[in-house]
Short mmCIF file of C-alpha atoms and ligand atoms in Angstrom, two decimals:
data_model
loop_
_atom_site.label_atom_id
_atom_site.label_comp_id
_atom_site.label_asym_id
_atom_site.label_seq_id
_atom_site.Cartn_x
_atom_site.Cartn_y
_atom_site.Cartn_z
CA UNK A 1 20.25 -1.66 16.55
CA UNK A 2 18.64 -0.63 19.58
CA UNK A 3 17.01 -4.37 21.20
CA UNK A 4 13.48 -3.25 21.58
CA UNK A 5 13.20 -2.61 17.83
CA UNK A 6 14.62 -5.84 17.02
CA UNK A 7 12.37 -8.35 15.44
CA UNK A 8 11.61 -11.90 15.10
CA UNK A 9 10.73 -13.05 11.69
CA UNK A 10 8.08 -14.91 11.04
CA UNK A 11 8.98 -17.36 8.14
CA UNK A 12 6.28 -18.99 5.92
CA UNK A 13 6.25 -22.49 7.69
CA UNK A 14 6.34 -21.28 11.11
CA UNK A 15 3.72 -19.17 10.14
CA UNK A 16 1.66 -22.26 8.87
CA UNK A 17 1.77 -23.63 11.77
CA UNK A 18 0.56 -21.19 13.80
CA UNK A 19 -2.41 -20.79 11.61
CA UNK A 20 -3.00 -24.34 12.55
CA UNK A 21 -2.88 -23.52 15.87
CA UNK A 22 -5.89 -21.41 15.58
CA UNK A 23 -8.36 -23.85 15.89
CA UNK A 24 -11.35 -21.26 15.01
CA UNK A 25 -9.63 -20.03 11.66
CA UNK A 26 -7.97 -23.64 10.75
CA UNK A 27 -11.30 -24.34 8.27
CA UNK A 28 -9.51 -21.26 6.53
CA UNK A 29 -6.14 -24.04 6.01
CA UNK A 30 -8.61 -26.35 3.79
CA UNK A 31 -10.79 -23.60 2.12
CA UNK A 32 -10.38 -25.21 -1.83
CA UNK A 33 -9.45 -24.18 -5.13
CA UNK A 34 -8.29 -20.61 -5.54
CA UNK A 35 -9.38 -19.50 -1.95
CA UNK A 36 -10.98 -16.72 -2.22
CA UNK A 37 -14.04 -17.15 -0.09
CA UNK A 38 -14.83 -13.61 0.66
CA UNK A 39 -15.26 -12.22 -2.86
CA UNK A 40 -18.55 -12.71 -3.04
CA UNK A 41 -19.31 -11.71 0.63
CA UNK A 42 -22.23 -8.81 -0.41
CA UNK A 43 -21.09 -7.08 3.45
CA UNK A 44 -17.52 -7.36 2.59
CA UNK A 45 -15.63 -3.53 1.39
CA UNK A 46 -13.52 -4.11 -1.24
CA UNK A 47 -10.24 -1.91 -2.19
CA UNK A 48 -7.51 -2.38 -4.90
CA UNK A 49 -4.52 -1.29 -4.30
CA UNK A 50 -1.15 -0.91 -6.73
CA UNK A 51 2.06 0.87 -6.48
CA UNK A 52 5.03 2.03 -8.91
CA UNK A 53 2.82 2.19 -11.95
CA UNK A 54 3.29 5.45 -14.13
CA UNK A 55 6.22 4.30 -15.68
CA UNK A 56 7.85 5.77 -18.21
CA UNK A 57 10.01 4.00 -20.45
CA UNK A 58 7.20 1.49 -21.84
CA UNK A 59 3.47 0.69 -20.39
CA UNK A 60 3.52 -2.69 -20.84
CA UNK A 61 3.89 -3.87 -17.73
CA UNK A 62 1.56 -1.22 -16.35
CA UNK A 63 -1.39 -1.89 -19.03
CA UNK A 64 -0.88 -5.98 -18.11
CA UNK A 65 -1.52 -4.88 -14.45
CA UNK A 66 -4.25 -3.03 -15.32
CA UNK A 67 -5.90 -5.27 -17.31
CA UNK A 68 -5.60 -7.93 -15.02
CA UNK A 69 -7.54 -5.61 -12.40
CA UNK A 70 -10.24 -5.16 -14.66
CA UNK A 71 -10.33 -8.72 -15.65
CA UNK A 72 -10.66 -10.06 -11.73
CA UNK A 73 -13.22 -7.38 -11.07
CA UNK A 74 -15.32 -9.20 -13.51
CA UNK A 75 -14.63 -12.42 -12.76
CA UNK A 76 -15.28 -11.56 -9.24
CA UNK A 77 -18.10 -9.21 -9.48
CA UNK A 78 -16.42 -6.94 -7.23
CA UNK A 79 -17.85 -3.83 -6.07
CA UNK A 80 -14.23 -1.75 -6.26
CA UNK A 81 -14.95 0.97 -3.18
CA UNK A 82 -11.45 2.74 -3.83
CA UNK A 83 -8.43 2.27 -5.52
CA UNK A 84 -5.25 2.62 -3.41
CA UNK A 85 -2.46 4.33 -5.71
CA UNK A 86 0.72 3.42 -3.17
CA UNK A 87 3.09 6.21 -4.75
CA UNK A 88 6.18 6.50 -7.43
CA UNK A 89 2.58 7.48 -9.59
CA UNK A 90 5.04 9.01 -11.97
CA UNK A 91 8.15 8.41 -13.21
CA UNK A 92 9.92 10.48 -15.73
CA UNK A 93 9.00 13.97 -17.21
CA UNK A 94 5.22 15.02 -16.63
CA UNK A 95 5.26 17.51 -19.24
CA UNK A 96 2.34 20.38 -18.68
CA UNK A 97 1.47 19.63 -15.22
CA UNK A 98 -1.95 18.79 -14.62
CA UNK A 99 -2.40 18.91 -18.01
CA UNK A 100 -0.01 16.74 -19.36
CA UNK A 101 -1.32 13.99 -21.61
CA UNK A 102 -0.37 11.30 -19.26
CA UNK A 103 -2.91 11.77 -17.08
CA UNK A 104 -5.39 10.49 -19.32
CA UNK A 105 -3.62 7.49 -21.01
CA UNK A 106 -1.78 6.19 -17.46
CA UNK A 107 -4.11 7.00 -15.18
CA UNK A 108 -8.25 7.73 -16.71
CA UNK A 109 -8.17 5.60 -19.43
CA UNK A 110 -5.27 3.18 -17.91
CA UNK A 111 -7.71 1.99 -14.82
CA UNK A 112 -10.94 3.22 -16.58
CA UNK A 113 -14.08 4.56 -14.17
CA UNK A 114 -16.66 1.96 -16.14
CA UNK A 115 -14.39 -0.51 -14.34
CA UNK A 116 -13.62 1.37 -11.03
CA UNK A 117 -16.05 3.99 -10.14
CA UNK A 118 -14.86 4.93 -7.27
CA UNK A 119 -12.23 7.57 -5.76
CA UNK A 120 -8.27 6.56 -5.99
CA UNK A 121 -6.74 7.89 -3.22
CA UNK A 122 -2.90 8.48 -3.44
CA UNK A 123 0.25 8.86 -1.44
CA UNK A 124 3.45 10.69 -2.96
CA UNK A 125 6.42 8.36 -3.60
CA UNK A 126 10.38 9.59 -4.68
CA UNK A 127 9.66 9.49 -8.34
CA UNK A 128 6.92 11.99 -7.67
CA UNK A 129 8.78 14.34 -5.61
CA UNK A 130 10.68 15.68 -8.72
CA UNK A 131 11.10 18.85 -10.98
CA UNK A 132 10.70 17.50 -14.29
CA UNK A 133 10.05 20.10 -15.03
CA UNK A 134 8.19 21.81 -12.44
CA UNK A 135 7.16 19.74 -8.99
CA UNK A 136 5.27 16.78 -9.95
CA UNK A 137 4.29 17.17 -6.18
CA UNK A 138 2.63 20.41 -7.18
CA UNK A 139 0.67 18.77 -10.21
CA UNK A 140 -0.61 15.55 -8.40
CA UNK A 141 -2.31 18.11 -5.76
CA UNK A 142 -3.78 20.29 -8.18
CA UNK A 143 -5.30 17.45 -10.06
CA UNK A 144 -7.14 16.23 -7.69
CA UNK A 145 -9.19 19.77 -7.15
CA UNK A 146 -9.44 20.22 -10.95
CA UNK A 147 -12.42 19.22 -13.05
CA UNK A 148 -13.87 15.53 -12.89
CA UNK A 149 -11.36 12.89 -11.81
CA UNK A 150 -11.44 10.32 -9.39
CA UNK A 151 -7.99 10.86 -8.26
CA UNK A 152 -7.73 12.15 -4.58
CA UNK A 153 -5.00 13.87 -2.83
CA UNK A 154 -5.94 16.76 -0.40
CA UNK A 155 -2.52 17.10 0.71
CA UNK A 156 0.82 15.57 1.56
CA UNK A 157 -0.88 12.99 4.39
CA UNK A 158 -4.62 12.92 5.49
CA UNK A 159 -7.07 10.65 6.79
CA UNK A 160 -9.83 9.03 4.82
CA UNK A 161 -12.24 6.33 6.57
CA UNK A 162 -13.47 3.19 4.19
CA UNK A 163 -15.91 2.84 2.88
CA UNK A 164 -17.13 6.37 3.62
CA UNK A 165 -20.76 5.34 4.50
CA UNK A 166 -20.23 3.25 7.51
CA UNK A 167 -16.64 3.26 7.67
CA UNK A 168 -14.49 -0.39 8.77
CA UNK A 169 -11.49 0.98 8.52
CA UNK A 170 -9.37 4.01 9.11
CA UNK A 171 -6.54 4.64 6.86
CA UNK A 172 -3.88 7.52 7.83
CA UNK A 173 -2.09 8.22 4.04
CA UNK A 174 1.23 9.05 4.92
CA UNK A 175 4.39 11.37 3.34
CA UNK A 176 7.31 9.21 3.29
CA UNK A 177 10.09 11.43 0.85
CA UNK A 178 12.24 12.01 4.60
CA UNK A 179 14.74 14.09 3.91
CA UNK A 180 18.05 13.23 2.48
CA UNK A 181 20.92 11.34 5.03
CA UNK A 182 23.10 15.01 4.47
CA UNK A 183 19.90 16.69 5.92
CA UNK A 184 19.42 18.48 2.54
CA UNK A 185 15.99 18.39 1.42
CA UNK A 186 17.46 18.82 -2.41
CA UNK A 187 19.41 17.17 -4.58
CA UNK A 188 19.22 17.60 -8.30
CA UNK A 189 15.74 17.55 -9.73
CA UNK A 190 14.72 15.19 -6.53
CA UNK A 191 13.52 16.90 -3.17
CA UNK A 192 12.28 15.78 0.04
CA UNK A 193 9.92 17.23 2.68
CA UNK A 194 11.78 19.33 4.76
CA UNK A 195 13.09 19.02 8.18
CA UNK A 196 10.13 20.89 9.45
CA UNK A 197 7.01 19.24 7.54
CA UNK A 198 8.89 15.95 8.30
CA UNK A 199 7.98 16.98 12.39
CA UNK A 200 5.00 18.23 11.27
CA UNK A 201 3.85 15.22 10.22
CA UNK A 202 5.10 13.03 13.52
CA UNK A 203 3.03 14.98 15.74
CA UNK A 204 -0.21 14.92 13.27
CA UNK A 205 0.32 11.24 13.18
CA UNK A 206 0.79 11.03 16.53
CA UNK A 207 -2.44 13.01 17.33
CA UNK A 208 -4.54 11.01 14.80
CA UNK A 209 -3.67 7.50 16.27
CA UNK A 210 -4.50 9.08 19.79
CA UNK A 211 -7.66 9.82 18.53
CA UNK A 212 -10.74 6.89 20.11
CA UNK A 213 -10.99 4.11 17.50
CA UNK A 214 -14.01 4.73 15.57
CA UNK A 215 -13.73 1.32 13.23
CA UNK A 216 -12.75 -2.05 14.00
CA UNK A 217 -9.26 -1.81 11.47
CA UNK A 218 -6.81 1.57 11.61
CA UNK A 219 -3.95 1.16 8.85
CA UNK A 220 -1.31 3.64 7.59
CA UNK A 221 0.01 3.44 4.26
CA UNK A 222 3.38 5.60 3.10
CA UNK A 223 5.41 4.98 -0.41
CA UNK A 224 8.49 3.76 1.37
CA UNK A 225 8.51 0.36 3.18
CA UNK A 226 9.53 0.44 7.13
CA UNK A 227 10.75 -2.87 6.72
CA UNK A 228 11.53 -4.90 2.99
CA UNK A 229 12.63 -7.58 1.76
CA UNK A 230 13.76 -6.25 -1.13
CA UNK A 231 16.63 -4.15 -2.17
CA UNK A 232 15.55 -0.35 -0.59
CA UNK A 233 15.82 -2.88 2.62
CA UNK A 234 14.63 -1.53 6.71
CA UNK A 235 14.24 2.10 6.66
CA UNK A 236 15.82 3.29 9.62
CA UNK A 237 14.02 6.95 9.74
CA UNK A 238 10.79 5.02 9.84
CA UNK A 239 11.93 2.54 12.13
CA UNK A 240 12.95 4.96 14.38
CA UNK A 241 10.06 7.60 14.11
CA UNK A 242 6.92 5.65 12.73
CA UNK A 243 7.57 2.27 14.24
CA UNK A 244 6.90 2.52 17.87
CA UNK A 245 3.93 4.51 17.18
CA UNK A 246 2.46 1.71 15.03
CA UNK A 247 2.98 -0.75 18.06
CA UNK A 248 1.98 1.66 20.92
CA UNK A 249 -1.13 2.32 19.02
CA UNK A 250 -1.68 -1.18 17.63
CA UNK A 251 -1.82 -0.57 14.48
CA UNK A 252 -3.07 -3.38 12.48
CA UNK A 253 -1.91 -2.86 9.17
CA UNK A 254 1.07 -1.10 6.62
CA UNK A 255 0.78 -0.88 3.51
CA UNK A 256 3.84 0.83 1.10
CA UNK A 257 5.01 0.46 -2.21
CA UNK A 258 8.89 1.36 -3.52
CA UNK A 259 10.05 -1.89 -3.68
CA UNK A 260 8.97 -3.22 -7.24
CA UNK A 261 7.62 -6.61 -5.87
CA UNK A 262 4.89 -7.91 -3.81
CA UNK A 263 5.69 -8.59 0.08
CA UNK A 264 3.87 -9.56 3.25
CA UNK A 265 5.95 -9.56 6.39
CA UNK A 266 5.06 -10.47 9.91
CA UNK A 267 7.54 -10.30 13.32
CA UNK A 268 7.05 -12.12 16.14
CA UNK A 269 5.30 -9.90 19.17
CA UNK A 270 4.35 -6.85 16.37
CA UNK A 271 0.83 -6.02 16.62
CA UNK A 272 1.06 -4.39 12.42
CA UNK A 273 0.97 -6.65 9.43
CA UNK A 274 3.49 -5.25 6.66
CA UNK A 275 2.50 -5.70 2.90
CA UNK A 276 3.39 -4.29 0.41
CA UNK A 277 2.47 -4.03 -3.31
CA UNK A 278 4.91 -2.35 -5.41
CA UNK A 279 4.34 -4.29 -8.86
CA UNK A 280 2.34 -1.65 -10.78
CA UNK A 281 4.46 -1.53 -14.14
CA UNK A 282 7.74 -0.40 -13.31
CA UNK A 283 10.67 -2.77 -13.96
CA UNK A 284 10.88 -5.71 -11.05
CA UNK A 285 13.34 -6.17 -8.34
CA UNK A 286 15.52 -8.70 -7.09
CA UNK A 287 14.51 -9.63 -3.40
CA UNK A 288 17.56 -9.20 -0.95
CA UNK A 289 16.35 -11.13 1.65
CA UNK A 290 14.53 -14.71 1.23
CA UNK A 291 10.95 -15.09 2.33
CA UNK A 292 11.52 -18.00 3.68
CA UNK A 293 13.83 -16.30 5.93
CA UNK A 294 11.67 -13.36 6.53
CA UNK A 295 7.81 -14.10 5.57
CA UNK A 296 5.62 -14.95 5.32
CA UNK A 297 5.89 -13.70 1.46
CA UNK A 298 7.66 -11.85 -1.02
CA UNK A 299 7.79 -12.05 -5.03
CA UNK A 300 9.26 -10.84 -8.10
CA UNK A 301 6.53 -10.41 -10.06
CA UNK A 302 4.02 -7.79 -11.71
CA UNK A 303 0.60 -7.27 -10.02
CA UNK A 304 -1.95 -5.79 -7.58
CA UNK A 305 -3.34 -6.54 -4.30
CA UNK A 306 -6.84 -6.35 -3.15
CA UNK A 307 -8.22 -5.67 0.64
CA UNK A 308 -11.44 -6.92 1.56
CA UNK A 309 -12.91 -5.52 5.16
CA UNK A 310 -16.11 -6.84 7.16
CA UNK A 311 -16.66 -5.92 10.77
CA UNK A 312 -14.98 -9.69 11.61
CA UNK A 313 -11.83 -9.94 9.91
CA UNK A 314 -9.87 -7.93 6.60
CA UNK A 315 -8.31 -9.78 3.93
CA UNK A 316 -5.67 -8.90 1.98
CA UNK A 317 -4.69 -10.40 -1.59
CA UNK A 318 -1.78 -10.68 -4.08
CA UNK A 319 -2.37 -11.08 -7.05
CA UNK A 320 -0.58 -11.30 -11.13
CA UNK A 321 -1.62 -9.78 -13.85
CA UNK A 322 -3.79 -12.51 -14.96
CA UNK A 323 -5.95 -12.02 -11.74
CA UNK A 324 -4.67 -14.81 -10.37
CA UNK A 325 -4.21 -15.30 -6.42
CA UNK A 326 -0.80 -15.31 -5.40
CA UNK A 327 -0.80 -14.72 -1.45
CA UNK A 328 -3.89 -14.25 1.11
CA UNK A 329 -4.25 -14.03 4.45
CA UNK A 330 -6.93 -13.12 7.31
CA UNK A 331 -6.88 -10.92 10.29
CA UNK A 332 -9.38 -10.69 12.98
CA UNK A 333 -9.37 -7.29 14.89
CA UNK A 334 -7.82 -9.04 17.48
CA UNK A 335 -5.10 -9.28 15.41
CA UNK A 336 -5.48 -12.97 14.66
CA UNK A 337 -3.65 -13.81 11.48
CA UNK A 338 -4.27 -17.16 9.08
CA UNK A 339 -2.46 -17.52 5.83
CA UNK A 340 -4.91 -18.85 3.40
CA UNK A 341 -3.08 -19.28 0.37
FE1 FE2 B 401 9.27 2.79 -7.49
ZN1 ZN B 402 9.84 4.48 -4.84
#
């Protein structure tokens, strides 16, 4: 591995201590009870996020996840902004296209708009770049532009700003289906981008993060982790193409999905937080790599994960299916980080 791409992890009790050291965010170390002092903050944007969730062999998992969304909206008397659907949206056959039946009971009904009124915006995992029968790819665009739905998708990668009206943060939604290690972008009923939109995309990416900062956050989210704990592991296409942009440009935050667990991983000197939710509905992963090793978290368990943004600082949740809180941490646009649960 080339040495400037080599990493330092930051394990769970280091990172404690750090967060210690911060005397200005150290109140955050003794905040009681569930910690979740933000939820109620009336300034504060607030995003849900899931990934790996149209499964297809049973919805049990998926509707337990859901309903534990809806149940710590209430509870919380969030104001869902967005949804954040992190990719592998479907799994199996989607029978019919835009019109299969699916759409309704996995995604309408499944995460309901009297509960989230509010536009899901959605990335393209492996499981959706399939022909089964024709390109799922193909559907999941055409939904978006047909009829009423909240479900958005403009294309393969875009840029959306949050929350639209005075936006805090800049997302760039990433393409991560790289083509295969032969350099085919085909194999079977599973396809890739190809070779060309793959390049295509580095230099749009490239060109958006050169852009002036117009909000005090800028994250990217793709299906595929850069780095995991879990058993898809480092991606070395990402590391090599996506990585050094992210610390060039300072980017403060990755989300991905693709590994069915729930992560959050820091290295030493790397100005990007990496989390990733990936516990939707489909069956659960073992993690490869311990997070006390490499941390600050990681878990093998169902759930969501919810991002709150104010001018000052973002927070980012885990959380099961009962709505409980699992992980949390702060981040300052400086880039200061406190773990407070
Ligand atoms: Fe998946
Ligand atoms: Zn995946």
């Amino acid at each position: 591995m080339n040495t400037s791409i080599a990493h330092v992890a930051v394990t769970r009790r280091r990172f404690l201590r750090q967060t210690f050291a911060f005397s200005a965010l150290a109140a955050f170390g003794s905040v009681p009870g569930m910690a979740a002092p933000e939820v109620s903050d009336e300034r504060a944007a607030e995003l849900l996020m899931i990934g790996d969730w149209g499964y297809d062999r049973n919805h049990a998992a998926q509707s337990g996840v859901a309903e534990g969304m809806r149940k710590y909206r209430e509870e919380h008397r969030l104001r869902t902004q967005a949804l954040l659907m992190l990719g592998d949206n479907w799994y199996g056959a989607l029978d019919g296209g835009v019109h299969s039946p699916r759409w309704q009971t996995q995604f309408e009904q499944m995460y309901p708009a009297e509960a989230f009124d509010c536009p899901a915006y959605a990335i393209l995992g492996n499981h959706d770049y399939q022909h089964w029968p024709d390109s799922k790819v193909g559907a999941e665009l055409e939904y978006a532009n047909i009829g009423k739905t909240r479900w958005f998708m403009p294309a393969r990668w875009y840029r959306f700003a949050f929350p639209e009206a005075s936006p805090l943060i800049t997302f760039l939604a990433l393409d991560s289906n790289m083509p295969f290690a032969d350099g085919s972008a085909t194999h079977g009923v599973n396809f890739t981008l190809t070779p060309q939109q793959q390049a295509e995309q580095l230099s749009w990416l490239e060109s958006e993060l050169e852009r002036p900062r117009t909000t005090p956050f800028l994250a990217v989210m793709g299906h595929h982790p850069v780095y995991s704990d879990g058993p898809h592991g480092d991606h070395p296409v990402l590391m090599r193409d996506w990585d050094p942009l992210f610390r060039k440009y300072k980017v403060d935050l990755y989300l991905a999905g693709h590994d069915h667990d729930l992560q959050h991983l820091e290295f030493e000197g790397h100005p990007t937080s990496f989390f990733l939710s990936g516990g939707g509905g489909a069956d659960l992963y073992d993690l490869k790599i311990d997070p006390s090793e490499r941390g600050p978290y990681g878990q093998k368990i169902y759930g969501f994960s919810h991002l709150s943004v104010t001018p000052k600082q973002m927070m980012l949740r885990h959380l099961d299916s009962d709505g409980r809180i699992l992980h949390a941490f702060t981040r300052t646009p400086e880039g200061k980080i406190a773990i407070v649960t």
